PDB file of C-alpha atoms in Angstrom:
ATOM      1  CA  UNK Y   1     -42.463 -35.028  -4.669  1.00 73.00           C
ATOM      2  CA  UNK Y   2     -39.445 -34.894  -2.196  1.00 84.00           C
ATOM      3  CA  UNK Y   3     -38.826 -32.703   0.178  1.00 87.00           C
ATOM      4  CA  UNK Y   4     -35.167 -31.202   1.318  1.00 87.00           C
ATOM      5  CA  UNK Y   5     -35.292 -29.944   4.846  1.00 86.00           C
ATOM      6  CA  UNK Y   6     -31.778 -27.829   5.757  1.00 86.00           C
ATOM      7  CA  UNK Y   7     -31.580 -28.367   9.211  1.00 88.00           C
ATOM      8  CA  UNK Y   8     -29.652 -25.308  10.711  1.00 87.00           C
ATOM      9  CA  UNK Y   9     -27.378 -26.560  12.592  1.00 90.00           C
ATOM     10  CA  UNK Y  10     -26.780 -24.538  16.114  1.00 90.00           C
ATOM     11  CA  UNK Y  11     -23.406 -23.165  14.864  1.00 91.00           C
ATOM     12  CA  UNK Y  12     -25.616 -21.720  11.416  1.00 92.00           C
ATOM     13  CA  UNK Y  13     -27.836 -19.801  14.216  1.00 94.00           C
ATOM     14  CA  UNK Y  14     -24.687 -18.622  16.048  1.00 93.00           C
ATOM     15  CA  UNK Y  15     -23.017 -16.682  12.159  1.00 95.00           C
ATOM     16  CA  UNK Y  16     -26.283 -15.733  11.291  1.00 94.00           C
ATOM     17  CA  UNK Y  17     -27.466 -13.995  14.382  1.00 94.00           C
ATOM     18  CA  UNK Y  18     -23.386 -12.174  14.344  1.00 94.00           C
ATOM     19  CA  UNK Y  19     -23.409 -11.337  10.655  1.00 95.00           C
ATOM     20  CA  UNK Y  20     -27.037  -9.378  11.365  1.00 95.00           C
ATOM     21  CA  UNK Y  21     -25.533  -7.546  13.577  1.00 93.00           C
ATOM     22  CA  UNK Y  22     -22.445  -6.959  11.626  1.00 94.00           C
ATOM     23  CA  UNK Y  23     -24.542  -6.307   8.599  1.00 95.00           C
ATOM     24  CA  UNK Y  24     -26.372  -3.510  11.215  1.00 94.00           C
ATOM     25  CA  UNK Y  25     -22.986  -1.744  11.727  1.00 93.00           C
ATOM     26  CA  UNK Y  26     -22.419  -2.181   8.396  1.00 92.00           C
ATOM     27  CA  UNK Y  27     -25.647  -0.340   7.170  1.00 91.00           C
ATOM     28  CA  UNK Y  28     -25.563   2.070   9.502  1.00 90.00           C
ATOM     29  CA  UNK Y  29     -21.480   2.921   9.095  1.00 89.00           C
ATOM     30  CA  UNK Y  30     -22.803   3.512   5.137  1.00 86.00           C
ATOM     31  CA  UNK Y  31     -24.842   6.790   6.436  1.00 86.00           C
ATOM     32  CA  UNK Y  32     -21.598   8.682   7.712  1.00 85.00           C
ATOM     33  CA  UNK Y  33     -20.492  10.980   4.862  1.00 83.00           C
ATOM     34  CA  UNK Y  34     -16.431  10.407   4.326  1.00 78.00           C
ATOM     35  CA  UNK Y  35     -13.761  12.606   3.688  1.00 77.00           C
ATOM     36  CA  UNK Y  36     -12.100   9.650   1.551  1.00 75.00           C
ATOM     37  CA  UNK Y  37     -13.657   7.387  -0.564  1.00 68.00           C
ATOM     38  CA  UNK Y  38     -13.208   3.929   0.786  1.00 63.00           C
ATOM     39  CA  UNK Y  39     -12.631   4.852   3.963  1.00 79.00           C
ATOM     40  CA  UNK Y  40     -15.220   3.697   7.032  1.00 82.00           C
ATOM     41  CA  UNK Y  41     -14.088   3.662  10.892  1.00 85.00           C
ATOM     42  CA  UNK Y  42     -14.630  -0.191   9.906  1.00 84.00           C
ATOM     43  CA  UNK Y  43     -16.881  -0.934  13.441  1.00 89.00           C
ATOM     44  CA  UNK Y  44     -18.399  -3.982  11.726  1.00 91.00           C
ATOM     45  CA  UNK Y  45     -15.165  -5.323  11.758  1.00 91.00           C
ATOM     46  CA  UNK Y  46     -15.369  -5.354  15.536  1.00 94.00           C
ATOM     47  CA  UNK Y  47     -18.062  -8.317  15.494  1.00 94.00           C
ATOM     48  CA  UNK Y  48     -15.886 -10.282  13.012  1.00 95.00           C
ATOM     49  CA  UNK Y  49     -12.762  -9.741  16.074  1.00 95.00           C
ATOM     50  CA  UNK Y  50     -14.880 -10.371  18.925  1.00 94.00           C
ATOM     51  CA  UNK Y  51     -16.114 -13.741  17.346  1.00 94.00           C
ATOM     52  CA  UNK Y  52     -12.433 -14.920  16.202  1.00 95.00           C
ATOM     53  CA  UNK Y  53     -11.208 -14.595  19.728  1.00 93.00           C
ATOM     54  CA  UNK Y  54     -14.115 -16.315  21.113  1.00 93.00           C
ATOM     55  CA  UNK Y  55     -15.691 -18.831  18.364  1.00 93.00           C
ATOM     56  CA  UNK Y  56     -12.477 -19.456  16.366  1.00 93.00           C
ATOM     57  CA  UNK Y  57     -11.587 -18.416  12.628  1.00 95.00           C
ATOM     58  CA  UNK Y  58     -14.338 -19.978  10.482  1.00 95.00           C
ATOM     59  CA  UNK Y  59     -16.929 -18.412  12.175  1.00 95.00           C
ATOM     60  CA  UNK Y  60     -15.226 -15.208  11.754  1.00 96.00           C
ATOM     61  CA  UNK Y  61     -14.504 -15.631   8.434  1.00 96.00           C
ATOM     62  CA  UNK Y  62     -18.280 -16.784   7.624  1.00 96.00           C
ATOM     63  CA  UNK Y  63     -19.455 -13.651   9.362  1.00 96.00           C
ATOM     64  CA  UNK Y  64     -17.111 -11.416   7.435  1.00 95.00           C
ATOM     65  CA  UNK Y  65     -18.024 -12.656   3.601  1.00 95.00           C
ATOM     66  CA  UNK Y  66     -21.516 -12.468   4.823  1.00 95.00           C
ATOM     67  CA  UNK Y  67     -21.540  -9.127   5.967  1.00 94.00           C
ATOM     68  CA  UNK Y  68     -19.559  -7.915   2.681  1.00 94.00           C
ATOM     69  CA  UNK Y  69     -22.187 -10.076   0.697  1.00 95.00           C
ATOM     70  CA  UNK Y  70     -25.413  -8.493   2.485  1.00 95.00           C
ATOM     71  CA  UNK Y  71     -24.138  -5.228   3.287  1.00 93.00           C
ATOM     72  CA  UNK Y  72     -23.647  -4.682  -0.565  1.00 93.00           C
ATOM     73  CA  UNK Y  73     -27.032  -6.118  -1.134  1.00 94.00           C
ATOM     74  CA  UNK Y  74     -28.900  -3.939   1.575  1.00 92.00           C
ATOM     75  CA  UNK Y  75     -27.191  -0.679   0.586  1.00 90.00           C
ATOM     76  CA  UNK Y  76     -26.874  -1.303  -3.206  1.00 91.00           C
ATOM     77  CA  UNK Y  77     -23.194  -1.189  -3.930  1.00 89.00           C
ATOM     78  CA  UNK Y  78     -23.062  -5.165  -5.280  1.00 92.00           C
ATOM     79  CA  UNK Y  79     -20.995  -6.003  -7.829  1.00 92.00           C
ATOM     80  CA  UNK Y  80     -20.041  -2.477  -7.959  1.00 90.00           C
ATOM     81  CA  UNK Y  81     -16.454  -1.127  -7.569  1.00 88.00           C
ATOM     82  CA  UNK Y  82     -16.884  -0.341  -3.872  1.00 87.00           C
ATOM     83  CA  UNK Y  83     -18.023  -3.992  -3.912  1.00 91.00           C
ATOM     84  CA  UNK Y  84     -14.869  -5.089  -5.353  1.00 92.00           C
ATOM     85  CA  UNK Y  85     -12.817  -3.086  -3.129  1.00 90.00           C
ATOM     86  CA  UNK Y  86     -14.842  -4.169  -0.359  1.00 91.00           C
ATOM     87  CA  UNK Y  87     -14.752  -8.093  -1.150  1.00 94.00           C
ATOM     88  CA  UNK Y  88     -10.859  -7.660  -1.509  1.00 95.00           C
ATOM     89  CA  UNK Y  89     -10.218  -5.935   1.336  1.00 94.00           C
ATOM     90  CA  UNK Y  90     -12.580  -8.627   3.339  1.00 95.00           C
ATOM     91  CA  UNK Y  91     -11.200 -11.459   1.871  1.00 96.00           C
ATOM     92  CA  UNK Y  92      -7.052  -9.997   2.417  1.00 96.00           C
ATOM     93  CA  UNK Y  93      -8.154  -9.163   5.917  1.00 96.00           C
ATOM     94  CA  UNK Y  94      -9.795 -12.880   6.816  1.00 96.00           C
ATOM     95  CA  UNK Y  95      -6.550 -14.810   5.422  1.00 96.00           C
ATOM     96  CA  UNK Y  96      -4.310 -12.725   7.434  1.00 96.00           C
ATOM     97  CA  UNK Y  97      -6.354 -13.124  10.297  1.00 96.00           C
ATOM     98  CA  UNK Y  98      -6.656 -17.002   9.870  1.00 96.00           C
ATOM     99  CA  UNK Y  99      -2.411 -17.031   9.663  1.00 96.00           C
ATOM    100  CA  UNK Y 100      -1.470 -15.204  12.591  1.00 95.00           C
ATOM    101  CA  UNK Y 101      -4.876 -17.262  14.270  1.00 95.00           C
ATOM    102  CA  UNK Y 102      -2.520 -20.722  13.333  1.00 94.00           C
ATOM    103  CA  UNK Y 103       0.749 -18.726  14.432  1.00 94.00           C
ATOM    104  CA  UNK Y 104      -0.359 -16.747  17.756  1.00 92.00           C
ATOM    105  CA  UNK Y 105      -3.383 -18.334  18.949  1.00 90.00           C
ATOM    106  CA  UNK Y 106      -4.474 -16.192  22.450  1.00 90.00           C
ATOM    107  CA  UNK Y 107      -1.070 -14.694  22.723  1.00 91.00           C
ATOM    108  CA  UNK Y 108      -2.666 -11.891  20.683  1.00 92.00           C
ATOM    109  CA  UNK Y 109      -5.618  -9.826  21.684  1.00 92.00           C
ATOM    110  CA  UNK Y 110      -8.484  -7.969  20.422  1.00 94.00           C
ATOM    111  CA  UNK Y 111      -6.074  -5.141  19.372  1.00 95.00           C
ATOM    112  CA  UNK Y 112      -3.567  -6.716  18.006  1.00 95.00           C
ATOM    113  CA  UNK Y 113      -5.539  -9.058  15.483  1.00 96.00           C
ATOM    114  CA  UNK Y 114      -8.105  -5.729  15.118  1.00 96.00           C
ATOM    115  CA  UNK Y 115      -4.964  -3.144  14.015  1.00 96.00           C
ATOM    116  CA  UNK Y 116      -3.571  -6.336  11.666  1.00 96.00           C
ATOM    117  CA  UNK Y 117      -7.369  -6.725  10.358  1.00 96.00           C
ATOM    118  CA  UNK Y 118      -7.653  -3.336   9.318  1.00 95.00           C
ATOM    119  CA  UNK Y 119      -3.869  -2.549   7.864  1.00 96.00           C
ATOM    120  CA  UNK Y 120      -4.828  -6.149   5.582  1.00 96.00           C
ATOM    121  CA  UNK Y 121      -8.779  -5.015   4.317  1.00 95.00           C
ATOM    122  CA  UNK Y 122      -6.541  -1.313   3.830  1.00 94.00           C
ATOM    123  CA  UNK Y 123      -4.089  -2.964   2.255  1.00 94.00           C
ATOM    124  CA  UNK Y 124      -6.137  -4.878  -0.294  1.00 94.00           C
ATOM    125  CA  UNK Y 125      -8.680  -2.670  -0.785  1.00 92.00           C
ATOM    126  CA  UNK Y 126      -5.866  -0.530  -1.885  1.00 91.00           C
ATOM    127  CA  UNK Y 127      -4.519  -3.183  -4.392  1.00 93.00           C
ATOM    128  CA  UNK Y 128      -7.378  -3.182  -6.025  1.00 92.00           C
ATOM    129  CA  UNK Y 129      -8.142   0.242  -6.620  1.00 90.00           C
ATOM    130  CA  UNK Y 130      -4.840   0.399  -7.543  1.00 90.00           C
ATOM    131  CA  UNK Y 131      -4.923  -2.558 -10.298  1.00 90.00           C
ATOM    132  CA  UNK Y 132      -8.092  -2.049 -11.629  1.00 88.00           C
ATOM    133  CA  UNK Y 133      -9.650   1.635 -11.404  1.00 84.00           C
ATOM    134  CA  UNK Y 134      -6.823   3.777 -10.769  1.00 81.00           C
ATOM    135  CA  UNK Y 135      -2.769   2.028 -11.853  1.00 79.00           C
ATOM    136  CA  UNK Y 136      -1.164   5.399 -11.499  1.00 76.00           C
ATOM    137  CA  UNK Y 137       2.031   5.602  -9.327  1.00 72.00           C
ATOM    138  CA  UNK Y 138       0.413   8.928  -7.769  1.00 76.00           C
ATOM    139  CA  UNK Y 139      -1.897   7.368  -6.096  1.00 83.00           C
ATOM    140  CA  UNK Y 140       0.756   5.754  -4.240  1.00 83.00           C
ATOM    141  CA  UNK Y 141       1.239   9.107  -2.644  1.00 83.00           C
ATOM    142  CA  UNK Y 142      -2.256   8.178  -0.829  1.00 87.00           C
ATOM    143  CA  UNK Y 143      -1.135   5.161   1.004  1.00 90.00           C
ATOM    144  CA  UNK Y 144       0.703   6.334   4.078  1.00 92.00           C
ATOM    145  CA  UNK Y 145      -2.419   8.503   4.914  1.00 91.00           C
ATOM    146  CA  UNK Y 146      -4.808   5.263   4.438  1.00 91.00           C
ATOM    147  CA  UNK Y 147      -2.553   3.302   6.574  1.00 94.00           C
ATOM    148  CA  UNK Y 148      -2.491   5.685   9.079  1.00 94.00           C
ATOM    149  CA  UNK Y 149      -6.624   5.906   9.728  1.00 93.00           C
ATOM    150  CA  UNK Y 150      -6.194   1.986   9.263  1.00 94.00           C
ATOM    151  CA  UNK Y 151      -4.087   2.259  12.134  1.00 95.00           C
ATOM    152  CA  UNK Y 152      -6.364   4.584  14.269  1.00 95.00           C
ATOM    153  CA  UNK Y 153      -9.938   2.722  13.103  1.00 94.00           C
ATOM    154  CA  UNK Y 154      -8.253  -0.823  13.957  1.00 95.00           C
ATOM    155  CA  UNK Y 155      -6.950   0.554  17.131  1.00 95.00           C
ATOM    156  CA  UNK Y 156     -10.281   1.815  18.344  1.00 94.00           C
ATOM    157  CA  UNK Y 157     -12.162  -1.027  16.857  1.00 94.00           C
ATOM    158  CA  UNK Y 158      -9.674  -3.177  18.688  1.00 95.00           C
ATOM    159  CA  UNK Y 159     -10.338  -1.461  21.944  1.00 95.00           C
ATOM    160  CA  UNK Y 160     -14.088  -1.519  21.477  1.00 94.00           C
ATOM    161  CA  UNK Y 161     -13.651  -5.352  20.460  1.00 94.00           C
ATOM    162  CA  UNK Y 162     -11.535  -6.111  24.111  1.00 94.00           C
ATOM    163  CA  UNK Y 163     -14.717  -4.468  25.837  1.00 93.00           C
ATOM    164  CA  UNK Y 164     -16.938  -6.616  24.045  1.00 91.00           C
ATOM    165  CA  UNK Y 165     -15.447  -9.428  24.832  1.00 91.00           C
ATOM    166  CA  UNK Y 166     -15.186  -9.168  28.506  1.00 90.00           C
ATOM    167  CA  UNK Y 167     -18.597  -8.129  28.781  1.00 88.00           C
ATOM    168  CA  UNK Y 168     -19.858 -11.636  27.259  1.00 80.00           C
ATOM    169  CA  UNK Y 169     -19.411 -15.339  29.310  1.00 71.00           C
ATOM    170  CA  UNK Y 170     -17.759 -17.426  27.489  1.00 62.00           C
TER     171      UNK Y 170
ATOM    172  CA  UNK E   6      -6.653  -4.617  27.368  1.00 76.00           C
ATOM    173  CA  UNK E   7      -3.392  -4.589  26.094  1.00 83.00           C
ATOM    174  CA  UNK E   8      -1.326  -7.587  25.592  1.00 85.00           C
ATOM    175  CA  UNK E   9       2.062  -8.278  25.165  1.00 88.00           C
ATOM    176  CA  UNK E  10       1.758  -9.168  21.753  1.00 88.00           C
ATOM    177  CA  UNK E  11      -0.821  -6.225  21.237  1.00 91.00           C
ATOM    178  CA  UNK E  12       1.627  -3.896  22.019  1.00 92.00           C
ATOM    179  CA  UNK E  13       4.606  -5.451  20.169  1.00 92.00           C
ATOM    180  CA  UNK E  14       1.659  -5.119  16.788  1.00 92.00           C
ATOM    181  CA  UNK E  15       1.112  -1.846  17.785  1.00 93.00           C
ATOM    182  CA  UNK E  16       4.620  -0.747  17.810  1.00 94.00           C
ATOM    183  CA  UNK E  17       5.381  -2.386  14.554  1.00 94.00           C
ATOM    184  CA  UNK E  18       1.958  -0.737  12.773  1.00 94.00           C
ATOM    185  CA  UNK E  19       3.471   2.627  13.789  1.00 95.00           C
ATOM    186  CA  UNK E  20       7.256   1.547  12.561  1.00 95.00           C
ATOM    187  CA  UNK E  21       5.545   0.378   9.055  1.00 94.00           C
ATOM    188  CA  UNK E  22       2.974   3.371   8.378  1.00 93.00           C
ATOM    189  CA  UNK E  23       6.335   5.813   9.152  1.00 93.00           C
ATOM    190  CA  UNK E  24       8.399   3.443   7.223  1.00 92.00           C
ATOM    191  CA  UNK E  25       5.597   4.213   4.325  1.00 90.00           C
ATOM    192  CA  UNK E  26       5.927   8.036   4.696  1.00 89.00           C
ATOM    193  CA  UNK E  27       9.520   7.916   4.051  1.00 86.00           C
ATOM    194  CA  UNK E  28       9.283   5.783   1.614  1.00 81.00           C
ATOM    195  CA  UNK E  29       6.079   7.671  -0.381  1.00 81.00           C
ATOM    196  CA  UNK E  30       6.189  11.722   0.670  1.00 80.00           C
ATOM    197  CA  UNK E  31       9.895  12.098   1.410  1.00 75.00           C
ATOM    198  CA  UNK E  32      11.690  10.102  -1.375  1.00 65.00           C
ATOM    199  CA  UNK E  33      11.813  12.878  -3.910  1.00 58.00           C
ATOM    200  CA  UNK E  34      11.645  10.839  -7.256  1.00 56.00           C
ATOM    201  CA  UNK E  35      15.269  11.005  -7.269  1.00 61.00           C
ATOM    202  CA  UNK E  36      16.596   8.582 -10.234  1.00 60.00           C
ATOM    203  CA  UNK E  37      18.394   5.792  -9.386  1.00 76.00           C
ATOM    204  CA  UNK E  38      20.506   5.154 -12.292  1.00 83.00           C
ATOM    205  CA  UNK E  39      21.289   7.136 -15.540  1.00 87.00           C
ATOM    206  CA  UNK E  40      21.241   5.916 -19.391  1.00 88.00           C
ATOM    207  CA  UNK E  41      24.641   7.284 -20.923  1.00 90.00           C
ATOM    208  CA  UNK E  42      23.973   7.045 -24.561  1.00 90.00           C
ATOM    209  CA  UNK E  43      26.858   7.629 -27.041  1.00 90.00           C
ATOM    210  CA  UNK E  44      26.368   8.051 -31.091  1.00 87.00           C
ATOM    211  CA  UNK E  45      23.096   7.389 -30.327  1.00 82.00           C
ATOM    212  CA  UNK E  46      23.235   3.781 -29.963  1.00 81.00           C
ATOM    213  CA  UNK E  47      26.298   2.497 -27.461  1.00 74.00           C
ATOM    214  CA  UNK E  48      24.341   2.254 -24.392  1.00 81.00           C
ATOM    215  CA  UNK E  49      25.060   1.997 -20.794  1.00 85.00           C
ATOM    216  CA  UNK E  50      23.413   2.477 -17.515  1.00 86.00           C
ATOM    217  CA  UNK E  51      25.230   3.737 -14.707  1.00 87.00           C
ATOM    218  CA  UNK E  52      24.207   3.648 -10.942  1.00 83.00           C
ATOM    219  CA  UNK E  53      24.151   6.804  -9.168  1.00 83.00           C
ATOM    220  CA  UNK E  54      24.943   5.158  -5.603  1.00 79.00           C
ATOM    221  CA  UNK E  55      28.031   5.993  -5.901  1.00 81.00           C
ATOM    222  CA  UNK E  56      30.931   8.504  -6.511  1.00 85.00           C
ATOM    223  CA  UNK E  57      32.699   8.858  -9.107  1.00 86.00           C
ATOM    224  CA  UNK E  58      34.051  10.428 -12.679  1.00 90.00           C
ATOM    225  CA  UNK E  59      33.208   8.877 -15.519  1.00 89.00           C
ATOM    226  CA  UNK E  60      35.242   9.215 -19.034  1.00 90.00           C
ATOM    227  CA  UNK E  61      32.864   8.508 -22.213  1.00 88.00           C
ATOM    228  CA  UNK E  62      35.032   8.589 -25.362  1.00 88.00           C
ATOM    229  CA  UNK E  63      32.698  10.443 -27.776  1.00 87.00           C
ATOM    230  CA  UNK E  64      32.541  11.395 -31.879  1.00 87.00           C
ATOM    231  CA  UNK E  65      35.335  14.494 -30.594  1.00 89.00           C
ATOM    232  CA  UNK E  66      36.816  13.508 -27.295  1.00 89.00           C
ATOM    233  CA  UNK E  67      36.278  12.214 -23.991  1.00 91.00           C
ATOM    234  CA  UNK E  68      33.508  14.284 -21.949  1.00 91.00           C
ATOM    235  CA  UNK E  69      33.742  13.661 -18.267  1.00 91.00           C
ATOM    236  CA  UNK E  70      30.471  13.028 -16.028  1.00 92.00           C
ATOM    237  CA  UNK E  71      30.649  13.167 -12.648  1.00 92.00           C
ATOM    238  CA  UNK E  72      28.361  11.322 -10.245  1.00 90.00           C
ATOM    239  CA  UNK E  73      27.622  12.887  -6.505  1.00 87.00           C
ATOM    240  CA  UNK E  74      25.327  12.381  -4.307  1.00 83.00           C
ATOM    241  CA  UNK E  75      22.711  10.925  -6.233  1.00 82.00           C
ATOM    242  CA  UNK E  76      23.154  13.148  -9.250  1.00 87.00           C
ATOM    243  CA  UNK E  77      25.266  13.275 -11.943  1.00 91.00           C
ATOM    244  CA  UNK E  78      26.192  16.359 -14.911  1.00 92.00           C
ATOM    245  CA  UNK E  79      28.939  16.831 -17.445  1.00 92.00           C
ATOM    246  CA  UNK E  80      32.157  18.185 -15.547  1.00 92.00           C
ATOM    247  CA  UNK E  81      34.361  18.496 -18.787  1.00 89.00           C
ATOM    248  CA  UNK E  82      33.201  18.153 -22.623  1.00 91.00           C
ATOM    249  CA  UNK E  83      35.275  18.899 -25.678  1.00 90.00           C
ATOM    250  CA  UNK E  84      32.799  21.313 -27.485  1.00 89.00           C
ATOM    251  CA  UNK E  85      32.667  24.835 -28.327  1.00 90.00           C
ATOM    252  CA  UNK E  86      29.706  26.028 -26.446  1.00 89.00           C
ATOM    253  CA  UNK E  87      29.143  23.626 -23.274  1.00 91.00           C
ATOM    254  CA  UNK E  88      25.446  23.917 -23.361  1.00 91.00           C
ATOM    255  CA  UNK E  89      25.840  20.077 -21.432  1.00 90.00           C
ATOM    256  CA  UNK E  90      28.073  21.189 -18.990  1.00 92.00           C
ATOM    257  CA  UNK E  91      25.436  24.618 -18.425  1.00 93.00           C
ATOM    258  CA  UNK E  92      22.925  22.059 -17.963  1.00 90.00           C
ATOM    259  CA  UNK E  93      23.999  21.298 -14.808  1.00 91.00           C
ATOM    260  CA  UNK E  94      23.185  18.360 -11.912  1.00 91.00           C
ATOM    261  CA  UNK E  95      20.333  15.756 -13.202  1.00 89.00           C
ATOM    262  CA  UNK E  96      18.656  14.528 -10.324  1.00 84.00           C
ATOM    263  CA  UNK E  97      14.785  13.915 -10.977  1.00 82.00           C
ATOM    264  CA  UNK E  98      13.599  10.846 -13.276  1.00 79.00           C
ATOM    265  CA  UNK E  99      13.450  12.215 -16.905  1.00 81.00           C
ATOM    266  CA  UNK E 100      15.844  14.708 -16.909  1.00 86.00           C
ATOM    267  CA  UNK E 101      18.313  14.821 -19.696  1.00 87.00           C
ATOM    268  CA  UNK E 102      21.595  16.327 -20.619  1.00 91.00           C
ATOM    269  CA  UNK E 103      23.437  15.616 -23.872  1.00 91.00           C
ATOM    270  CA  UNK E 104      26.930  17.032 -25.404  1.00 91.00           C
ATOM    271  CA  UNK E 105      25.478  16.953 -29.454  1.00 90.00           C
ATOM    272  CA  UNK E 106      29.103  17.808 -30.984  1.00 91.00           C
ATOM    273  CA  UNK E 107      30.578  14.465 -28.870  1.00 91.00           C
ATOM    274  CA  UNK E 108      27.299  12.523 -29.241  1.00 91.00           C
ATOM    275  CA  UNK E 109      27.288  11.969 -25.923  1.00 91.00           C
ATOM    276  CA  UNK E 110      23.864  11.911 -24.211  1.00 92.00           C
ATOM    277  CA  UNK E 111      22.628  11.374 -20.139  1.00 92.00           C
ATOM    278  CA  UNK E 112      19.088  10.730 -18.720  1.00 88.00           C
ATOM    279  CA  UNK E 113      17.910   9.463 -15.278  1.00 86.00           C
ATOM    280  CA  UNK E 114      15.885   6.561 -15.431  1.00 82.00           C
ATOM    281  CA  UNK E 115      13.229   6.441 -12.492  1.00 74.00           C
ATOM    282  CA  UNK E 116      10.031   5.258 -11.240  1.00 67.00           C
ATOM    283  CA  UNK E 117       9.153   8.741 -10.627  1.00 64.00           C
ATOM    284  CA  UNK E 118       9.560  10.525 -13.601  1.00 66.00           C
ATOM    285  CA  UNK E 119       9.417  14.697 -14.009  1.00 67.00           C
ATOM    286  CA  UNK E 120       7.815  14.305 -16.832  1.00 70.00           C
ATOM    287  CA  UNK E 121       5.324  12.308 -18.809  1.00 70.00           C
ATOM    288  CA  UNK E 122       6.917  12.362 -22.447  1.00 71.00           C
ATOM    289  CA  UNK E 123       9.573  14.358 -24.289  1.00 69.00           C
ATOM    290  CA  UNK E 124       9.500  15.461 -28.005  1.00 74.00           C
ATOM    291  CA  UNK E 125      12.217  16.522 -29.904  1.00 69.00           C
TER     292      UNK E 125
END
């Protein structure tokens, strides 16, 4: 009989040992009761920031689906909607990120790609609601108030993300 | 902390999410166009962008609508009662206006509309 060995490779160690601790937020984030449904400060999101600045987009984007993936696993939403809505607004967030990455590089900080992180996840989080559980034009009337915590959570997050970053050698 | 390019983001998130309160609290489901319908089948759809008097030759005569400001109503109609013209400005998605003796009808036509369904 053959064995496969995986050997992690030193770059597997680095997304695993980020998405833990974004999974942590994550977890913990899921205890705060909400005035809105679907709507977290987002502080997880800080990791995923943080490591685009300073490892560069895959990472970030590995650390992000893997947070959404666990997260949902660990608190028991998978494959529900808040899943969905949480997968979407993940996934819109990353590809966003990983254009203006190509386009701006470091001429864009923590809070810039942090407030354009959390307008995308709003943004397609709200798409999705919107197409599949709710595809009434009232809830339209919703949006500027989601945008507007999007704005204040990525802002903060953003700000906490900056401190991060200076704090660690890199 | 801030960046030059954080700040210009910044300053564009707060342009867009005001941009998306005009656009969603303070656009009042005014119509954009009506639906002029005469003898029940001739129809045509009129933007309301702009000012003006319209002259629909009807079953009786020619009923004048006039479009201002977004809104349009029957100014003049040749029949005996002028329940259209009473009707007054139609603004709002839905609403409806018609001169029955001239066969001359009006609705807006809108995203928004006042309301769900209307049976006659």
């Amino acid at each position: 009989m053959s064995t496969l060995i995986l050997q992690p490779s030193r770059e597997d160690y680095l997304i695993a040992c980020l998405a833990a601790f974004a999974i942590m937020i994550h977890i913990f984030e899921a205890a705060i009761p909400s005035p809105f449904p679907g709507v977290k400060p987002g502080l997880a999101n800080v990791i995923t920031i943080a490591s685009l600045l300073v490892f560069g987009w895959k990472i970030a984007a590995w650390i992000s689906f893997l947070r959404v993936l666990v997260g949902s696993l660990m608190i028991g939403t998978f494959l529900s909607p808040t899943f969905a809505m949480s997968l979407a607004g993940a996934i819109s967030s990353i590809f966003l990120l990983g254009i203006c990455w190509k386009i701006f590089g470091h001429r864009l900080g923590a809070i810039g790609y942090s407030i354009l992180a959390a307008f995308a996840h709003m943004a397609g989080q709200f798409l999705m609601a919107y197409l599949l559980f709710i595809p009434h034009p009232g809830l339209l009337k919703l949006l500027p108030i989601f945008m507007t915590l999007a704005l204040v959570f990525g802002l903060l997050s953003g700000i906490i993300a900056a401190a991060m970053i200076r704090k660690v050698p890199h | 902390m801030f960046k030059t390019g954080d700040k210009l983001v910044l300053i564009s998130a707060l342009v867009f999410v005001g941009w998306l309160y005009g656009q969603f609290w303070f656009s009042d489901g005014r119509g954009d166009f009506a639906q002029i319908t005469i003898d029940g089948k001739e129809q045509q759809l009129v933007s309301l962008a702009e000012n003006k008097i319209l002259e629909m030759r009807g079953k009786t005569g020619v009923s004048e609508l006039e479009i201002n400001d977004g809104r349009i109503r029957f100014k003049h109609s040749p029949c005996p009662n002028q329940i259209c013209v009473h009707a007054g400005w139609l603004e709002h998605g839905g609403e409806f206006a018609a001169c029955l003796p001239n066969h001359v009808a009006v609705e807006i036509v809108a995203n928004n509309t006042l309301f769900d369904s209307i049976n006659f």
